[in-house]
Short mmCIF file of C-alpha atoms in Angstrom, two decimals:
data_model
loop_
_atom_site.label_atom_id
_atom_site.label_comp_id
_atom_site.label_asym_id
_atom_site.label_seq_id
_atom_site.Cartn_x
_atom_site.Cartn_y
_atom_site.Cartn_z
CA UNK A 2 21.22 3.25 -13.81
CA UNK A 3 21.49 -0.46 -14.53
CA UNK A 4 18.02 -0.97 -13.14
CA UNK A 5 16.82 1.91 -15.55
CA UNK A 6 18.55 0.07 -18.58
CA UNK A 7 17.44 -3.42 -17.95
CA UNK A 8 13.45 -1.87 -18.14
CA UNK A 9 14.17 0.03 -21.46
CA UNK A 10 15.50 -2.93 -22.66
CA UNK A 11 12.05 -4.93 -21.10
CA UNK A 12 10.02 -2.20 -22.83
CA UNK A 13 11.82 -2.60 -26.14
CA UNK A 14 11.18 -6.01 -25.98
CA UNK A 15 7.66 -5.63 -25.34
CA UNK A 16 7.10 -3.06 -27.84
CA UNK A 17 8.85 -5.47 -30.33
CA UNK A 18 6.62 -8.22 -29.41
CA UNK A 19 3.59 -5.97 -29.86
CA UNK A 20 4.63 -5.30 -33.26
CA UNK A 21 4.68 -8.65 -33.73
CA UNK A 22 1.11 -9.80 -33.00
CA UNK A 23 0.18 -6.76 -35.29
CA UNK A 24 1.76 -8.63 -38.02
CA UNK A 25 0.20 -11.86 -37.29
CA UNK A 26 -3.25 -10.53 -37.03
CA UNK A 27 -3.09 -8.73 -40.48
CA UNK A 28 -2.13 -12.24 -41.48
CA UNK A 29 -4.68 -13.97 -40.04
CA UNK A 30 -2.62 -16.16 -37.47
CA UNK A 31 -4.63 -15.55 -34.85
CA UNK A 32 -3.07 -18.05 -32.06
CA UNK A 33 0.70 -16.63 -33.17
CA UNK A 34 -0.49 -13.12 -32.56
CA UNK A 35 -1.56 -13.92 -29.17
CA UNK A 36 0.98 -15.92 -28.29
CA UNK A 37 3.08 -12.37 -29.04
CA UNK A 38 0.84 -10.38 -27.19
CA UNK A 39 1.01 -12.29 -24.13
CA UNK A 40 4.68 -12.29 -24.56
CA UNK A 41 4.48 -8.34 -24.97
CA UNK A 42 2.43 -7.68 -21.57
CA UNK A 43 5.05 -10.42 -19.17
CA UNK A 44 7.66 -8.28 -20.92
CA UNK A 45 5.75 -4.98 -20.08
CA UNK A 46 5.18 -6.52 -16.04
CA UNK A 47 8.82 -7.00 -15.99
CA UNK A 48 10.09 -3.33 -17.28
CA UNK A 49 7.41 -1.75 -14.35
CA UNK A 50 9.14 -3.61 -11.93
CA UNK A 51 12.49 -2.57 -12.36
CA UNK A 52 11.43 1.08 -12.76
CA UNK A 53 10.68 2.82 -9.46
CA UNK A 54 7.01 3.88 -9.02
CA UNK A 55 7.57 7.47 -9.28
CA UNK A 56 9.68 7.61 -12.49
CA UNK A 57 7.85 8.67 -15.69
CA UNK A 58 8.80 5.31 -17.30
CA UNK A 59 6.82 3.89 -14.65
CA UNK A 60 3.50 5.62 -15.89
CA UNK A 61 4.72 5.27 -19.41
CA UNK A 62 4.86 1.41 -18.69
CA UNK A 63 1.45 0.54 -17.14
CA UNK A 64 0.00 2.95 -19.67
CA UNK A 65 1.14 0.28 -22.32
CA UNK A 66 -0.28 -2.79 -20.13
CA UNK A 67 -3.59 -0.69 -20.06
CA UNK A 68 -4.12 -0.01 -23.68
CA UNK A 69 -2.46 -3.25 -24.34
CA UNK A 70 -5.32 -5.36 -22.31
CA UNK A 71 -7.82 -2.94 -24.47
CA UNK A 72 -6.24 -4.25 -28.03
CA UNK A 73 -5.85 -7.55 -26.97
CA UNK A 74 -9.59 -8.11 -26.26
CA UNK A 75 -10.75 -6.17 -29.49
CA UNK A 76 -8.27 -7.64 -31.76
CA UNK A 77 -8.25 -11.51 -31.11
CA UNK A 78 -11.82 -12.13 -29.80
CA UNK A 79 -10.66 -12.90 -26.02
CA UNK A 80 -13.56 -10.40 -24.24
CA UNK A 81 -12.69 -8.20 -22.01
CA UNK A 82 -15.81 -6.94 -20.25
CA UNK A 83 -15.58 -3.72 -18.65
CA UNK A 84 -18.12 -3.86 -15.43
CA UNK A 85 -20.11 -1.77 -13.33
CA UNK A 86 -21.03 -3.55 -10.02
CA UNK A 87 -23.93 -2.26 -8.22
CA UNK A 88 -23.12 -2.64 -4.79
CA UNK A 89 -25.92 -0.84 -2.46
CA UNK A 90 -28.00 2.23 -3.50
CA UNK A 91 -24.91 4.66 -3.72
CA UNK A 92 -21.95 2.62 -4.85
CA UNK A 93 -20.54 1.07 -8.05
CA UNK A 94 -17.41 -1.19 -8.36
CA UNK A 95 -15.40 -0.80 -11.58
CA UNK A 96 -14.38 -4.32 -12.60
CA UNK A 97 -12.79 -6.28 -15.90
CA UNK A 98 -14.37 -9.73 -16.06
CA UNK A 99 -12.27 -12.23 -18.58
CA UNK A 100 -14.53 -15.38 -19.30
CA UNK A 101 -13.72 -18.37 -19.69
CA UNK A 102 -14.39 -18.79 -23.14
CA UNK A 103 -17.45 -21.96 -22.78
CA UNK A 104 -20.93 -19.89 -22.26
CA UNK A 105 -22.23 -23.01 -22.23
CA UNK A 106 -20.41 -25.01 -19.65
CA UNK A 107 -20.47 -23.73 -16.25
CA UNK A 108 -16.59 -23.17 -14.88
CA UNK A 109 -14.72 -21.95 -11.99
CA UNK A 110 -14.11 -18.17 -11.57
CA UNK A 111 -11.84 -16.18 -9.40
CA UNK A 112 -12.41 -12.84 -7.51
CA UNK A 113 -9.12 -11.23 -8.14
CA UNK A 114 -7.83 -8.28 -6.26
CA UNK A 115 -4.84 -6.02 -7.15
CA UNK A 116 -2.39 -4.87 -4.61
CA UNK A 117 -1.93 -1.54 -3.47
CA UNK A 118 0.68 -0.83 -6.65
CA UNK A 119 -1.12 -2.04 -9.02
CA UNK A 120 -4.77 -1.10 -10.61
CA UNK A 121 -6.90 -3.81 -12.16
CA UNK A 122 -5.73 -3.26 -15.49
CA UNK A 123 -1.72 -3.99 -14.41
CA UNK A 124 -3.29 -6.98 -12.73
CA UNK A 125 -5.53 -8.38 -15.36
CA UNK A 126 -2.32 -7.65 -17.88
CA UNK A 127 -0.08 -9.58 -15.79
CA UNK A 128 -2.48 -12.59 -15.06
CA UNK A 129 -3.55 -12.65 -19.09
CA UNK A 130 -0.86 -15.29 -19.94
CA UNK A 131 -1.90 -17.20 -16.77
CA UNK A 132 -5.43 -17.62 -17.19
CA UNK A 133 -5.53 -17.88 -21.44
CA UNK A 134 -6.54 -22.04 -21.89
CA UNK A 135 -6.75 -22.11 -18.17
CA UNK A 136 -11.48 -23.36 -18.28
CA UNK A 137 -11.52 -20.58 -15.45
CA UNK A 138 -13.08 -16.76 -15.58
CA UNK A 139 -11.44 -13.82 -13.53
CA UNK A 140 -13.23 -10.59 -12.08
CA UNK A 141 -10.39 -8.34 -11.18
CA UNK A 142 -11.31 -5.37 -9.09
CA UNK A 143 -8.44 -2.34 -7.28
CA UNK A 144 -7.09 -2.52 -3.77
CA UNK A 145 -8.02 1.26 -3.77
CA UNK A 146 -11.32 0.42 -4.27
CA UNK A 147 -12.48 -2.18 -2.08
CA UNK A 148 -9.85 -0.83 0.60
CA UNK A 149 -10.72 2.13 0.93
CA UNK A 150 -14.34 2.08 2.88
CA UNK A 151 -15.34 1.61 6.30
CA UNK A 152 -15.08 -1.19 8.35
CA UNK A 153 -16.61 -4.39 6.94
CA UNK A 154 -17.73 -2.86 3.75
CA UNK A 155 -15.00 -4.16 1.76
CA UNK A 156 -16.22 -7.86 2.53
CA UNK A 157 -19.88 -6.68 1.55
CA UNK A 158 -18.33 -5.15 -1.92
CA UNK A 159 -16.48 -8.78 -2.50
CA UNK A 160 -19.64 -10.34 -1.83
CA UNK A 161 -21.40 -8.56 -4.54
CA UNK A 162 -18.37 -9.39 -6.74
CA UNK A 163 -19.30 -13.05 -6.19
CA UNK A 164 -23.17 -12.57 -6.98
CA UNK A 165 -22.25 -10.86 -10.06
CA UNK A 166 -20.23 -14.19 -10.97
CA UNK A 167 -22.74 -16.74 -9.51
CA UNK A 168 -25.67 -15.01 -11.49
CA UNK A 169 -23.82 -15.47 -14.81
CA UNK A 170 -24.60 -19.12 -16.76
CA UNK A 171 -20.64 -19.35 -17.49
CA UNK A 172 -19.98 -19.90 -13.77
CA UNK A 173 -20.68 -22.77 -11.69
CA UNK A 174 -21.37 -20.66 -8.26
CA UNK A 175 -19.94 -23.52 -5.72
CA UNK A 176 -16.81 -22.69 -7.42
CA UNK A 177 -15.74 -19.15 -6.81
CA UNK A 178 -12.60 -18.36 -5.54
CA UNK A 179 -10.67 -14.88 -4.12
CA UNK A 180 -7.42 -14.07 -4.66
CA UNK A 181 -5.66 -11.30 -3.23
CA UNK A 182 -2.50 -9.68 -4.34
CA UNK A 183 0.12 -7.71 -1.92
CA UNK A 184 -2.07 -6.05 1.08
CA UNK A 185 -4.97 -7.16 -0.60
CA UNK A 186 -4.50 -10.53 0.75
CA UNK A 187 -5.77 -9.54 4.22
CA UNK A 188 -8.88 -8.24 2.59
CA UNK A 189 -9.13 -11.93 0.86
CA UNK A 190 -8.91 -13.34 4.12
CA UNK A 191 -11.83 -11.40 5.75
CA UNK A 192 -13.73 -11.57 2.98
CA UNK A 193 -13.73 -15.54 2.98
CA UNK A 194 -14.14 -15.63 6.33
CA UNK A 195 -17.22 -13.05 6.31
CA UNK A 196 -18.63 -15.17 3.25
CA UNK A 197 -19.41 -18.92 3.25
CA UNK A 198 -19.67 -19.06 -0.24
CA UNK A 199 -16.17 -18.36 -0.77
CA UNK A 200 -14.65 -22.66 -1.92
CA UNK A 201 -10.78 -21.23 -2.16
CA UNK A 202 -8.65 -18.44 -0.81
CA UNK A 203 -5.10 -17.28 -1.70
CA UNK A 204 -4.93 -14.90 1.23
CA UNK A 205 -3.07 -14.11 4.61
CA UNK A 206 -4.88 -16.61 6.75
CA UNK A 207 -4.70 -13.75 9.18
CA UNK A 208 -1.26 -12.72 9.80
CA UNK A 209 -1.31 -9.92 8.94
CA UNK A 210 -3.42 -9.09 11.48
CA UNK A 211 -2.31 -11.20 13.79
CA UNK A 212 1.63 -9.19 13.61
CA UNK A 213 -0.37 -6.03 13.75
CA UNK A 214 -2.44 -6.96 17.01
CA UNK A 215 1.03 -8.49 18.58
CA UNK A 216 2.93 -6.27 17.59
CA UNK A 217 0.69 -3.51 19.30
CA UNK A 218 0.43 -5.48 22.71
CA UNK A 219 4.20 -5.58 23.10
CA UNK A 220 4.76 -1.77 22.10
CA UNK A 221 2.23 -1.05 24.88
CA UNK A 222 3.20 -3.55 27.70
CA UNK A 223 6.56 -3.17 26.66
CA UNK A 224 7.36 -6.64 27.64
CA UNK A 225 8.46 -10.25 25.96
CA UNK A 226 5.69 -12.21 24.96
CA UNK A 227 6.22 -15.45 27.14
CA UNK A 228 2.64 -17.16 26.61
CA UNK A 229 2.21 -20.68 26.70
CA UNK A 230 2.76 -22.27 23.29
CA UNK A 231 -0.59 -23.72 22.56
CA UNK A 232 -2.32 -20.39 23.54
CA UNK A 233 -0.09 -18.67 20.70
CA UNK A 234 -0.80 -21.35 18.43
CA UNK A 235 -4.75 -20.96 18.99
CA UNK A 236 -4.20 -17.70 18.55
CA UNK A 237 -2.40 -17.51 15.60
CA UNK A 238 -4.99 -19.75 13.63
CA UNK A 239 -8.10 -18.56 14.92
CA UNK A 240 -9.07 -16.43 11.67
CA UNK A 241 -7.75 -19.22 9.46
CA UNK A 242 -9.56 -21.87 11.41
CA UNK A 243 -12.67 -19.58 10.48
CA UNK A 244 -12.39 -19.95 6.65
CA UNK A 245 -14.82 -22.64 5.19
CA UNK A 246 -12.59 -23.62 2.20
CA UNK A 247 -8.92 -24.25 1.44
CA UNK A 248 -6.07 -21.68 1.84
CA UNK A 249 -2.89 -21.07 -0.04
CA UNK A 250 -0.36 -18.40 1.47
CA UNK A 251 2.29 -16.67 -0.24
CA UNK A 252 5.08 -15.96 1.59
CA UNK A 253 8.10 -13.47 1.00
CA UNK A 254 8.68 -11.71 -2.14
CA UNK A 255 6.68 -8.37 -2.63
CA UNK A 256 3.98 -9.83 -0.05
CA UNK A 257 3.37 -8.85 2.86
CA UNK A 258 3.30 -12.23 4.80
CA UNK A 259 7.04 -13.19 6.00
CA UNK A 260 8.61 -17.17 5.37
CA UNK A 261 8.86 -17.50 8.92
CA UNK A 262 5.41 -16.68 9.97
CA UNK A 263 3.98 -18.31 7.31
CA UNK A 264 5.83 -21.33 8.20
CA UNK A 265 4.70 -21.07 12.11
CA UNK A 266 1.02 -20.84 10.89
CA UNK A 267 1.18 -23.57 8.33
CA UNK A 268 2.69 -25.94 11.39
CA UNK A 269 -0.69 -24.77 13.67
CA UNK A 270 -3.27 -25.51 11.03
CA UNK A 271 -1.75 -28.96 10.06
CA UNK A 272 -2.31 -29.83 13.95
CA UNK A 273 -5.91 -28.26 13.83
CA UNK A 274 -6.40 -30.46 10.36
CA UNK A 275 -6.89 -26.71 8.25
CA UNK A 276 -6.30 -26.76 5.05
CA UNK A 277 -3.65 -24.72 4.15
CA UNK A 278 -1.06 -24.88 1.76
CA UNK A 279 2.25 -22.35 1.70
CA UNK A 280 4.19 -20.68 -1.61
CA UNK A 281 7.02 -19.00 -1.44
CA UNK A 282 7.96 -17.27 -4.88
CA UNK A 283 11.41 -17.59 -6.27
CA UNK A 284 13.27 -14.69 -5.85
CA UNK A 285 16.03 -13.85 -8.56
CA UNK A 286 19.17 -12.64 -6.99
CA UNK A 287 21.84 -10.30 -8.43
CA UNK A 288 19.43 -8.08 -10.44
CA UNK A 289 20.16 -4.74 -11.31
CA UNK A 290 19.35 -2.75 -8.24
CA UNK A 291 18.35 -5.14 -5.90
CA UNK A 292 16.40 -8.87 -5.53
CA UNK A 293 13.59 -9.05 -7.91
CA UNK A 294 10.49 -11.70 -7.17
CA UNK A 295 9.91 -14.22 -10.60
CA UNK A 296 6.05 -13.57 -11.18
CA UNK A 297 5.61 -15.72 -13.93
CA UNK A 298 6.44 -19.04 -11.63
CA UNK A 299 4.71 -17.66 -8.77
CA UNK A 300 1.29 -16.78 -10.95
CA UNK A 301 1.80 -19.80 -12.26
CA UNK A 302 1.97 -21.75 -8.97
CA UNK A 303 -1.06 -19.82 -7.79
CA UNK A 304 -3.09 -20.58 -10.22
CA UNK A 305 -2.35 -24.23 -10.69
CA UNK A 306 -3.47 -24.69 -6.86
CA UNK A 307 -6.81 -22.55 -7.54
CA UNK A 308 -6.92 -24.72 -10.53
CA UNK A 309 -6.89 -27.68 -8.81
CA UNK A 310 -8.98 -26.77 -5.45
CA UNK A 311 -11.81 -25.84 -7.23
CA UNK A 312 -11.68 -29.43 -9.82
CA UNK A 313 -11.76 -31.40 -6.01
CA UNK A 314 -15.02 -28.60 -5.48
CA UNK A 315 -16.87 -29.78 -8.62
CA UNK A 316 -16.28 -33.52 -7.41
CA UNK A 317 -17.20 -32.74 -3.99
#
C-alpha cells in the first residue's frame, strides 16, 4: 500500500508538471515549458515503477508517457518521427527517431532498444530528458519486436535500423551506436558482433549467454565446473573479444547481467586489452516495497560514455 501511494503521489506530480508546461507554452516560454515536460515524463517513469505491471495504474501510467511523448513533439518543435522500417520484402519495424536538432551537421546516433517491460514509447519518454541538448539522434525500436523472430533475424532487423540512420544527412554513419535495455542487451551484443559497423555497444558482452550455456552444462553433467582458469577466462570473453568497438556493461539493478559476473568479465578483457567499461546503477534502498534502481543517474551515466565513445570515433 505504501508502494501504491508513493506512485499516486509520482503521478500527481507529473500531472502537475504537465499542467505546467501547458501554461508556459500559452505564454510563449518555450524552454520553461520543456523544462516541465521533461520533469513530467521522469516523474511519470518513476510512478510505473513503483506500480506493479499488472495493476491498472500501471497501464494508466505508460498511457500518460505515450501521449505525453506525442504532445511534447507537437507542442515545442522537438520532432518526433514516427517510422516504418522496411526490413526485407515482408517485414516492417515500427520505430520513433528523435534528431538531433542540426540537419546540417552530421552527429552521432544511437540504436536504442527497450527491454522486455517497456515499449518504445516508455523508452523514448524516459530517455527524453537524457538526450534533449545532448548533439546525438536516437532510433528507439521494442524488445517484442526485434526479439521475437528466428534465429539471427533480429541482428539483420538492427542492421536495417542502422542503414536507415546512416542514409540520413543528420548522421555521421561511422558513429552509430546500440544500446540495449534489460534482456535487450544480449540482442545488442549479437547485433554488434554480427555488424562491423556498429563504433559503441552498451550490451551484455555475452554473459548472458555465457550463464545460460554454463549453466546448462552443469545441470546436465551434474558436476562442479573445475576447468583451468585461463580456459574459463577465454571462454568467458570470446563474444566480447568479437565486438569491433567499445563496450559498456551495466551491471545489477533491473538488468539482467549480475556485479559479480560483470566484474569477472571486465578483469578478462583488461588482460585481452578489450575495451570494456562496467556501470553499476545506484540502487535506492528503503523504498516503499522493496529496492528501487535510480534511472536518472544510470541514463545519465550511459549516455555520457556513448557520448564520449563516439567524440574519440569522430577523431579517430
Amino acid at each position: 500500500m505504501g508502494r501504491q501511494n508513493w506512485a499516486a503521489t509520482w503521478t500527481t506530480t507529473g500531472d502537475a508538471y504537465y499542467r505546467l508546461a501547458d501554461l508556459n507554452i500559452g505564454k510563449g516560454v518555450f524552454d520553461v515549458a520543456t523544462d516541465a515536460w521533461l520533469c513530467a515524463l521522469t516523474a511519470f517513469e518513476v510512478a510505473r515503477r513503483l506500480v506493479a505491471d499488472d495493476n491498472r495504474d500501471s497501464a494508466d501510467v505508460s498511457a500518460k508517457v505515450e501521449a505525453g511523448v506525442q504532445r511534447f513533439a507537437l507542442a515545442l518543435g522537438h520532432k518526433v518521427e514516427s517510422l516504418q522500417i522496411t526490413c526485407g520484402d515482408q517485414i516492417e519495424l515500427s520505430a520513433y527517431c528523435l534528431p538531433a536538432g542540426t540537419p546540417h551537421l552530421c552527429g552521432p546516433a544511437v540504436i536504442c532498444v527497450s527491454s522486455e517491460e517497456e515499449n518504445r514509447a516508455t523508452l523514448l519518454g524516459r530517455l527524453l530528458p537524457v538526450v534533449i541538448g545532448r548533439g546525438m539522434s536516437v532510433l528507439v525500436v521494442s524488445h517484442e519486436d526485434i526479439a521475437n523472430q528466428s534465429r539471427g533475424e533480429s541482428e539483420i532487423l538492427l542492421s536495417h535500423c542502422l542503414d536507415h540512420l546512416s542514409a540520413r544527412p543528420d548522421v555521421d554513419s561511422n558513429r552509430i551506436a546500440v544500446y540495449g535495455d534489460g534482456l535487450s542487451a544480449a540482442l545488442a551484443t549479437d547485433f554488434a558482433a554480427y555488424d562491423s559497423r556498429v563504433a559503441a555497444a552498451v550490451c551484455d558482452a555475452g554473459i548472458w549467454n555465457w550463464t545460460r550455456t554454463r549453466g546448462s552444462i552443469g545441470w546436465m553433467t551434474s558436476t562442479q565446473d573445475d576447468a583451468d582458469k585461463d580456459v574459463v577466462a577465454a571462454c568467458r570473453s570470446r563474444l566480447a573479444r568479437q565486438l569491433n568497438c567499445p563496450i559498456l556493461v551495466v551491471a545489477g539493478g533491473r538488468g539482467i547481467v549480475s556485479v559479480s559476473e560483470a566484474i569477472k568479465l571486465q578483469a578478462d578483457c583488461m588482460a585481452a586489452s578489450v575495451d570494456l567499461d562496467l556501470a553499476v546503477p545506484q540502487i535506492i534502498q528503503g523504498a516503499p516495497g522493496g529496492e528501487v534502481d535510480n534511472f536518472v543517474t544510470s541514463d545519465d551515466n550511459i549516455f555520457r560514455w556513448l557520448e564520449k565513445k563516439l567524440t574519440r570515433a569522430a577523431a579517430a
